[in-house]
Coordinates of C-alpha atoms in Angstrom, one line a residue:
M4 CA -3.2 -4.8 126.5
S5 CA 0.4 -5.2 125.2
V6 CA 1.6 -3.5 122.1
R7 CA 1.5 -6.7 120.1
S8 CA -2.2 -7.1 120.9
L9 CA -2.6 -3.5 120.0
L10 CA -1.3 -4.0 116.7
D11 CA -3.4 -7.1 115.9
V12 CA -6.4 -4.8 116.7
A13 CA -5.0 -2.1 114.6
F14 CA -4.0 -4.2 111.6
A15 CA -5.7 -7.7 111.7
R16 CA -9.5 -6.6 111.8
P17 CA -11.8 -6.3 108.6
E18 CA -11.3 -3.5 106.4
I19 CA -13.0 -0.3 107.6
P20 CA -16.1 0.8 105.7
P21 CA -15.6 4.0 103.4
A22 CA -17.3 6.3 105.7
R23 CA -14.4 5.8 108.2
S24 CA -11.5 5.4 105.5
G25 CA -9.7 7.9 107.5
E26 CA -8.6 5.2 109.7
F27 CA -5.3 3.3 109.4
V28 CA -5.3 0.0 107.7
V29 CA -2.5 -2.4 106.7
T30 CA -3.1 -4.9 103.9
G31 CA -0.9 -7.3 102.0
L32 CA 1.6 -7.6 105.2
G33 CA 1.1 -10.5 107.7
T34 CA 0.6 -9.5 111.4
D35 CA 3.4 -11.6 112.6
A36 CA 5.9 -10.0 110.0
W37 CA 4.5 -6.5 110.8
K38 CA 5.0 -6.9 114.4
E39 CA 8.5 -8.2 113.9
F40 CA 9.3 -5.2 111.7
L41 CA 8.3 -2.8 114.3
L42 CA 9.0 -4.7 117.5
G43 CA 11.6 -7.3 116.6
P44 CA 11.5 -11.0 116.9
G45 CA 10.1 -12.4 120.2
P46 CA 8.4 -11.0 123.1
A47 CA 8.7 -7.2 123.3
P48 CA 10.7 -5.8 126.1
G49 CA 8.8 -4.7 129.3
R50 CA 8.3 -5.2 132.8
S51 CA 5.5 -7.7 132.2
G52 CA 6.8 -9.1 129.0
S53 CA 4.8 -6.4 127.0
W54 CA 4.7 -2.7 126.5
D55 CA 1.6 -1.8 127.9
E56 CA 2.9 -0.3 131.1
Q57 CA 5.7 1.5 129.1
L58 CA 3.3 3.1 126.6
A59 CA 1.1 4.1 129.6
G60 CA 4.1 5.9 131.1
L61 CA 4.6 7.9 128.1
W62 CA 0.9 8.5 128.0
K63 CA 1.1 9.8 131.7
R64 CA 4.1 12.2 130.7
V65 CA 2.2 13.6 127.6
V66 CA -1.0 14.4 129.4
A67 CA 1.2 16.1 132.0
E68 CA 3.2 18.1 129.4
C69 CA 0.2 19.3 127.2
G70 CA -1.4 20.7 130.3
T71 CA -4.3 18.4 130.9
A72 CA -2.8 17.2 134.2
D73 CA -2.9 20.7 135.5
R74 CA -6.6 21.3 134.2
L75 CA -7.6 18.1 135.8
A76 CA -6.2 19.3 139.2
T77 CA -7.7 22.8 138.9
E78 CA -11.1 22.1 137.5
H79 CA -11.8 18.6 139.0
D80 CA -9.4 18.2 142.0
I81 CA -7.9 15.0 140.3
D82 CA -4.3 14.2 140.9
W83 CA -3.0 12.7 137.5
E84 CA -0.1 11.3 139.1
L85 CA -2.3 8.9 141.3
A86 CA -4.2 7.5 138.2
P87 CA -3.8 3.8 137.7
H88 CA -1.2 4.1 134.9
E89 CA 0.7 0.8 135.7
S90 CA -2.6 -1.4 135.2
K91 CA -4.2 0.1 132.1
A92 CA -4.0 3.1 130.0
V93 CA -6.0 5.8 131.5
L94 CA -8.3 7.2 128.7
A95 CA -11.3 8.3 131.0
L96 CA -11.5 9.3 134.9
G97 CA -14.5 9.7 137.0
G98 CA -15.0 13.2 138.1
P99 CA -17.2 14.8 140.9
G100 CA -21.0 14.0 140.8
G101 CA -20.4 11.0 138.6
A102 CA -19.2 12.9 135.6
V103 CA -17.0 11.0 133.2
I104 CA -13.8 12.9 132.0
D105 CA -12.4 11.9 128.5
V106 CA -8.7 12.5 129.1
A107 CA -7.8 11.3 125.7
A108 CA -10.2 13.9 124.1
A109 CA -8.9 16.7 126.7
A110 CA -5.4 16.1 125.7
V111 CA -5.9 16.1 122.1
R112 CA -8.1 19.3 122.4
T113 CA -5.2 21.0 123.9
R114 CA -3.6 21.0 120.3
H115 CA -6.7 21.7 118.5
E116 CA -5.8 25.4 117.6
D117 CA -2.4 24.1 116.1
W118 CA -4.2 21.2 114.2
A119 CA -6.7 23.5 112.7
R120 CA -4.1 26.0 111.6
E121 CA -2.0 23.4 109.9
T122 CA -5.0 21.8 108.5
R123 CA -6.1 25.1 107.0
F124 CA -2.6 25.9 105.7
A125 CA -2.3 22.4 103.9
R126 CA -5.7 23.1 102.0
I127 CA -4.3 26.4 100.9
H128 CA -0.7 25.4 100.2
R129 CA -1.2 22.4 97.8
R130 CA -2.4 18.8 97.7
L131 CA 0.4 16.5 98.7
P132 CA 1.7 14.3 95.9
A133 CA 0.1 10.8 95.7
D134 CA 3.3 8.9 96.2
L135 CA 4.5 11.4 98.8
V136 CA 7.8 12.0 97.1
G137 CA 9.1 15.5 96.5
L138 CA 7.9 17.0 99.9
V139 CA 9.0 20.4 101.0
P140 CA 9.2 21.8 104.6
A141 CA 5.8 23.3 104.1
D142 CA 4.2 20.0 103.7
V143 CA 5.1 19.0 107.4
G144 CA 1.9 20.6 108.7
A145 CA -0.1 18.4 106.2
L146 CA 1.7 15.2 107.4
R147 CA 1.4 16.2 111.1
S148 CA -2.2 17.2 110.9
G149 CA -3.0 14.0 109.1
V150 CA -2.5 11.7 112.2
L151 CA -5.5 13.3 113.8
T152 CA -8.9 13.5 112.6
A153 CA -11.8 15.8 113.7
R154 CA -13.5 12.8 115.5
D155 CA -10.3 12.5 117.7
F156 CA -11.1 15.9 119.5
R157 CA -14.7 14.9 120.6
D158 CA -15.4 12.9 123.7
D159 CA -16.1 9.4 123.4
A160 CA -18.6 7.1 125.3
Y161 CA -16.2 4.2 125.0
G162 CA -19.1 1.8 124.3
N163 CA -17.0 -0.3 121.6
Q164 CA -14.1 -1.9 123.6
Q165 CA -12.3 -2.7 120.3
E166 CA -11.7 0.9 119.6
L167 CA -10.1 1.7 122.8
P168 CA -6.4 0.7 122.0
L169 CA -6.5 2.5 118.7
R170 CA -8.2 5.6 120.2
W171 CA -5.3 5.6 123.0
L172 CA -2.6 5.3 120.3
R173 CA -4.0 8.0 118.3
A174 CA -4.2 10.5 121.4
L175 CA -0.9 9.6 122.6
T176 CA 1.1 10.1 119.3
G177 CA -1.0 13.0 118.0
T178 CA -0.7 14.9 121.0
A179 CA 3.1 14.1 121.1
A180 CA 3.6 15.1 117.5
Y181 CA 2.3 18.6 118.2
L182 CA 4.5 18.8 121.4
A183 CA 7.5 17.9 119.3
A184 CA 10.1 20.2 117.5
A185 CA 9.8 19.4 113.8
H186 CA 12.6 18.3 111.7
M187 CA 12.9 17.4 107.8
V188 CA 15.2 15.4 106.0
P189 CA 15.9 16.5 102.4
A190 CA 14.7 14.1 99.7
P191 CA 18.2 13.1 98.4
L192 CA 18.9 11.8 102.0
A193 CA 15.7 10.1 102.9
L194 CA 16.9 6.6 102.0
D195 CA 20.2 6.8 103.3
V196 CA 18.9 8.1 106.8
V197 CA 16.1 5.3 106.8
T198 CA 18.8 2.7 105.8
T199 CA 21.9 3.8 108.0
A200 CA 23.7 1.0 109.2
P201 CA 23.4 -0.1 112.8
L202 CA 25.2 2.4 115.2
E203 CA 28.1 1.3 117.3
E204 CA 27.5 1.2 121.0
E205 CA 29.9 4.1 121.5
I206 CA 27.5 6.4 119.2
R207 CA 24.4 4.9 120.8
A208 CA 25.5 5.9 124.3
A209 CA 26.3 9.6 123.0
L210 CA 22.9 10.2 121.6
R211 CA 21.3 13.4 123.0
L212 CA 18.2 14.9 121.4
P213 CA 17.8 18.6 121.0
A214 CA 14.1 18.6 122.4
P215 CA 11.9 16.6 124.7
W216 CA 10.0 15.4 121.7
S217 CA 11.4 15.3 118.0
L218 CA 9.3 14.8 114.9
V219 CA 11.4 13.6 111.9
V220 CA 9.6 13.6 108.5
H221 CA 10.8 13.0 104.9
D222 CA 10.0 11.6 101.5
A223 CA 8.3 8.1 101.3
V224 CA 10.8 5.2 101.6
P225 CA 9.6 1.5 101.1
L226 CA 9.5 -0.7 104.0
S227 CA 11.4 -3.3 101.8
A228 CA 14.5 -0.8 101.9
A229 CA 14.5 -0.7 105.6
E230 CA 14.4 -4.6 105.8
A231 CA 16.8 -5.1 103.0
D232 CA 20.4 -6.5 103.8
D233 CA 23.5 -5.1 102.1
D234 CA 22.9 -7.1 98.6
E235 CA 19.0 -6.5 98.5
L236 CA 19.7 -2.7 99.2
A237 CA 22.3 -2.5 96.4
A238 CA 20.0 -4.1 94.1
L239 CA 17.1 -1.8 95.0
I240 CA 19.1 1.4 94.5
E241 CA 20.3 0.0 91.1
K242 CA 16.9 -0.6 90.0
G243 CA 15.6 2.7 91.3
V244 CA 13.3 3.2 94.3
C245 CA 9.8 3.2 93.2
I246 CA 6.9 4.1 95.5
G247 CA 4.0 1.6 94.7
P248 CA 1.2 0.1 96.8
E249 CA 3.3 -1.2 99.5
P250 CA 3.7 0.4 102.9
V251 CA 6.2 3.2 103.3
I252 CA 7.9 5.1 106.1
L253 CA 7.6 8.9 106.4
G254 CA 9.5 9.6 109.5
G255 CA 9.3 9.1 113.3
L256 CA 8.7 10.5 116.7
L257 CA 11.2 10.3 119.3
A258 CA 11.2 11.1 123.0
A259 CA 14.1 12.4 125.2
Q260 CA 14.7 12.0 129.0
P261 CA 14.9 15.2 131.1
D262 CA 18.7 15.2 130.5
G263 CA 18.3 15.0 126.8
R264 CA 19.4 11.3 126.5
L265 CA 17.3 9.2 124.1
D266 CA 14.3 7.6 125.8
T267 CA 14.2 4.1 124.5
T268 CA 10.9 3.4 126.3
S269 CA 9.3 3.5 122.8
G270 CA 9.7 5.3 119.4
F271 CA 7.2 5.7 117.0
L272 CA 7.3 5.4 113.0
L273 CA 5.2 7.3 110.6
I274 CA 3.9 4.6 108.5
S275 CA 1.6 5.2 105.4
V276 CA -0.5 2.7 103.2
L277 CA -3.1 3.1 100.4
V278 CA -6.4 3.4 101.6
G279 CA -7.9 3.9 98.3
E280 CA -7.3 4.8 94.4
G281 CA -3.9 6.8 94.6
R282 CA -4.7 8.0 98.3
R283 CA -2.8 7.4 101.3
S284 CA -3.5 7.6 105.0
W285 CA -0.8 7.6 107.6
M286 CA -0.3 6.9 111.3
L287 CA 2.2 6.8 114.2
Q288 CA 2.9 3.3 115.1
P289 CA 4.8 2.3 118.3
A290 CA 8.2 0.6 117.5
A291 CA 11.1 -0.7 119.7
Y292 CA 14.7 0.4 119.7
G293 CA 16.9 -2.5 118.6
D294 CA 18.7 -4.1 115.8
H295 CA 15.6 -5.2 114.0
A296 CA 14.5 -3.1 110.9
G297 CA 12.3 -0.6 112.7
G298 CA 14.6 -0.3 115.6
R299 CA 17.6 0.6 113.3
V300 CA 15.5 3.3 111.6
L301 CA 14.6 4.8 115.1
Y302 CA 18.4 4.9 116.0
G303 CA 19.2 6.3 112.6
Y304 CA 16.8 9.2 113.3
A305 CA 18.3 9.6 116.7
A306 CA 21.8 10.0 115.3
Q307 CA 20.7 12.5 112.8
L308 CA 19.0 14.4 115.6
A309 CA 21.9 14.4 118.0
F310 CA 25.0 14.9 115.5
A311 CA 24.0 16.5 112.4
R312 CA 23.6 20.2 111.5
W313 CA 20.2 21.6 111.3
K314 CA 19.1 24.8 109.8
P315 CA 16.9 26.7 112.1
P316 CA 13.3 27.7 110.9
P317 CA 13.3 30.9 108.9
L318 CA 11.5 33.9 110.2
L319 CA 8.0 34.3 109.0
P320 CA 6.8 37.6 107.9
G321 CA 4.1 39.1 109.9
L322 CA 0.6 37.7 109.1
G323 CA -1.4 41.0 110.0
P324 CA -4.2 41.4 112.5
R325 CA -6.0 38.1 111.1
P326 CA -3.1 35.5 111.1
T327 CA -5.7 32.6 110.7
S328 CA -7.5 34.2 107.7
R329 CA -7.2 32.6 104.3
S330 CA -5.5 35.6 102.8
A331 CA -2.8 35.6 105.6
L332 CA -2.1 31.9 105.2
A333 CA -2.0 32.2 101.6
R334 CA 0.6 34.9 101.8
A335 CA 2.6 32.7 104.3
S336 CA 2.3 29.6 101.9
E337 CA 3.6 31.6 99.1
S338 CA 6.5 33.3 100.8
A339 CA 10.1 31.9 100.7
A340 CA 10.0 31.7 104.6
G341 CA 6.7 29.6 104.5
Q342 CA 8.1 27.2 101.9
A343 CA 11.2 26.7 103.8
G344 CA 9.2 25.7 106.9
G345 CA 8.9 29.1 108.8
F346 CA 5.2 28.5 109.4
H347 CA 5.5 25.2 110.9
Q348 CA 8.8 25.8 112.8
V349 CA 10.7 23.1 110.8
H350 CA 14.3 22.5 111.4
V351 CA 15.8 21.1 108.0
L352 CA 19.0 19.0 107.8
D353 CA 21.9 21.0 106.4
F354 CA 23.0 19.0 103.4
S355 CA 24.8 19.7 100.1
P356 CA 24.8 17.1 97.7
P357 CA 28.4 15.7 96.6
V358 CA 29.5 16.8 93.3
D359 CA 28.7 14.0 90.8
E360 CA 32.2 13.4 89.3
P361 CA 33.1 10.6 86.7
P362 CA 34.7 7.4 88.0
A363 CA 38.4 7.7 88.6
E364 CA 40.7 5.3 86.4
R365 CA 42.1 2.8 88.8
M366 CA 44.5 0.0 88.6
E367 CA 43.3 -3.4 89.2
P368 CA 44.4 -4.4 92.8
T369 CA 46.4 -7.5 93.2
G370 CA 46.8 -10.1 96.1
A371 CA 45.6 -13.3 97.6
R372 CA 42.0 -12.6 96.5
G373 CA 42.8 -11.6 92.8
P374 CA 41.8 -8.7 90.8
L375 CA 38.2 -7.1 91.6
T376 CA 35.6 -7.7 88.9
F377 CA 32.7 -6.0 90.1
G378 CA 31.8 -2.9 92.3
T379 CA 29.4 -2.7 94.9
W380 CA 27.4 -0.2 97.2
R381 CA 28.1 0.6 100.9
R382 CA 25.2 1.8 102.9
A383 CA 25.1 5.0 104.8
H384 CA 26.8 5.0 108.1
W385 CA 28.2 6.9 111.0
K386 CA 31.9 6.9 112.2
P387 CA 32.6 7.8 115.7
G388 CA 36.0 9.4 115.8
V389 CA 36.7 11.1 112.5
R390 CA 39.7 13.3 112.6
I391 CA 38.8 16.9 111.8
G392 CA 41.8 19.3 111.3
I393 CA 41.7 22.5 113.7
R394 CA 42.1 25.6 111.6
D395 CA 43.5 29.2 112.4
S396 CA 41.5 32.5 111.9
S397 CA 42.4 32.4 108.3
G398 CA 41.0 28.9 107.7
R399 CA 44.4 27.3 107.5
L400 CA 45.0 24.0 109.1
V401 CA 47.4 24.6 112.2
G402 CA 49.3 21.3 111.8
P403 CA 49.0 17.8 110.4
V404 CA 45.8 15.8 110.8
Y405 CA 47.1 12.1 110.2
K406 CA 51.1 12.5 110.2
A407 CA 53.3 11.6 113.2
D408 CA 53.4 15.3 114.4
A409 CA 49.6 15.3 114.7
V410 CA 48.4 16.0 118.2
E411 CA 44.6 15.6 119.3
G412 CA 43.3 19.0 120.8
I413 CA 45.9 21.0 119.2
T414 CA 46.1 20.1 115.4
F415 CA 42.8 17.9 115.0
T416 CA 39.8 17.0 117.0
R417 CA 37.3 14.1 116.6
E418 CA 33.8 14.4 115.5
R419 CA 31.1 11.7 114.6
R420 CA 30.4 12.0 111.0
F421 CA 27.7 10.7 108.8
F422 CA 28.7 9.0 105.2
T423 CA 26.1 8.8 102.8
R424 CA 25.8 5.6 100.7
T425 CA 28.8 5.2 98.3
R426 CA 29.4 3.4 95.2
I427 CA 32.6 1.3 95.7
R428 CA 34.9 0.9 92.5
R429 CA 32.6 3.0 90.4
D430 CA 34.9 2.1 87.5
L431 CA 33.7 -1.4 87.6
P432 CA 30.2 -2.7 86.6
L433 CA 28.0 -4.0 89.4
A434 CA 27.5 -7.8 89.7
P435 CA 24.6 -9.3 87.8
V436 CA 21.5 -9.8 89.6
T437 CA 20.9 -13.6 90.3
S438 CA 17.1 -14.8 90.3
V439 CA 16.0 -17.1 92.8
Y440 CA 13.0 -19.2 92.3
R441 CA 10.7 -21.1 94.5
L442 CA 10.1 -24.7 93.5
P443 CA 6.3 -25.5 93.8
D444 CA 5.3 -28.3 96.3
S445 CA 4.7 -30.7 93.4
A446 CA 8.3 -30.6 92.3
R447 CA 9.9 -31.3 95.7

């Protein structure tokens, strides 16, 4: 089954009964538009025109990294490397004596202790805000544990063939999320990171991730912002980003190759939708790297992981002889280190908001185009070769950075720098919004 078919199963089926409302449902978004957001237009890349073989390769890797492959070899004399990964997703294997080994459940169960810890911590810490705005590092556990349910840890008889793709996806992403190093983007940067301008090829080639798996989380950002062109994004910023019933992005899961290079086999976006009155559910969904909306978001995360400065997790005070007890978890959740992500080992993006200064008075430029009338917004972007002056032990520049006597490697170096969205010509008003109306068929 290809990823496009998998998305059909996950998103195009009837609404799930209330008893199973923990499952993921997308409403109000056409299947074709949804798949184009995640995978781009046309057929998804892959050796057979689909992604099933590539995702199976990631599944093969996850089962090995979580320790399940070693257990299969030790307990059942099964070589995981010889399983038929290239033909289908291996969810279950036949063991000695006709026994059926649920590989999906076995892989997820290796993370059960961590999942149970984070679930218990989340209940003690606080209830997540309904709009998933204003998150703190201590909320990472609630988001990560929310991609799995208690049912995912139990063996399955696999009687319902329609459930196979979704179970496979949950086992793959849920296990990988707990293998991943957690990273959090501060709320003021969430929109900029999600809507970062496409990376130049030079920057893409230099991407190196800090861990085999990296989980990035942040405040909710509407999918409409990720899809918006420059004018639409400027209008959205001016209007104010308000989280409503539409699907939102909460982060992503990225894989690295053994040498640290970005693994573009597939990324995963953490997408959330409303599943009840003011209640949200979320799930990691496969997304292709590329120049479509979902692919640009993944590359934006990769650039932050590769080039930005991240604060290491703070040291959590000792939790005593019973570290999983309610009292110990309550102390952790109330401590400064716990709030800053120490309990979940969260790396936080090092960001200081710029000083909000009044717009500078500027003379109107003149030229062939005439004077400017309106200001505008420039979206967040990465620059590959920004000059950075070299300083001595006293913090003084050792020489010029841009003048004729500037010498690279002696007076300055070059770094990749992230520039947040910027209001261009803040002293000028923004252009008025133009309303566009669709004529009814009868008027054509």
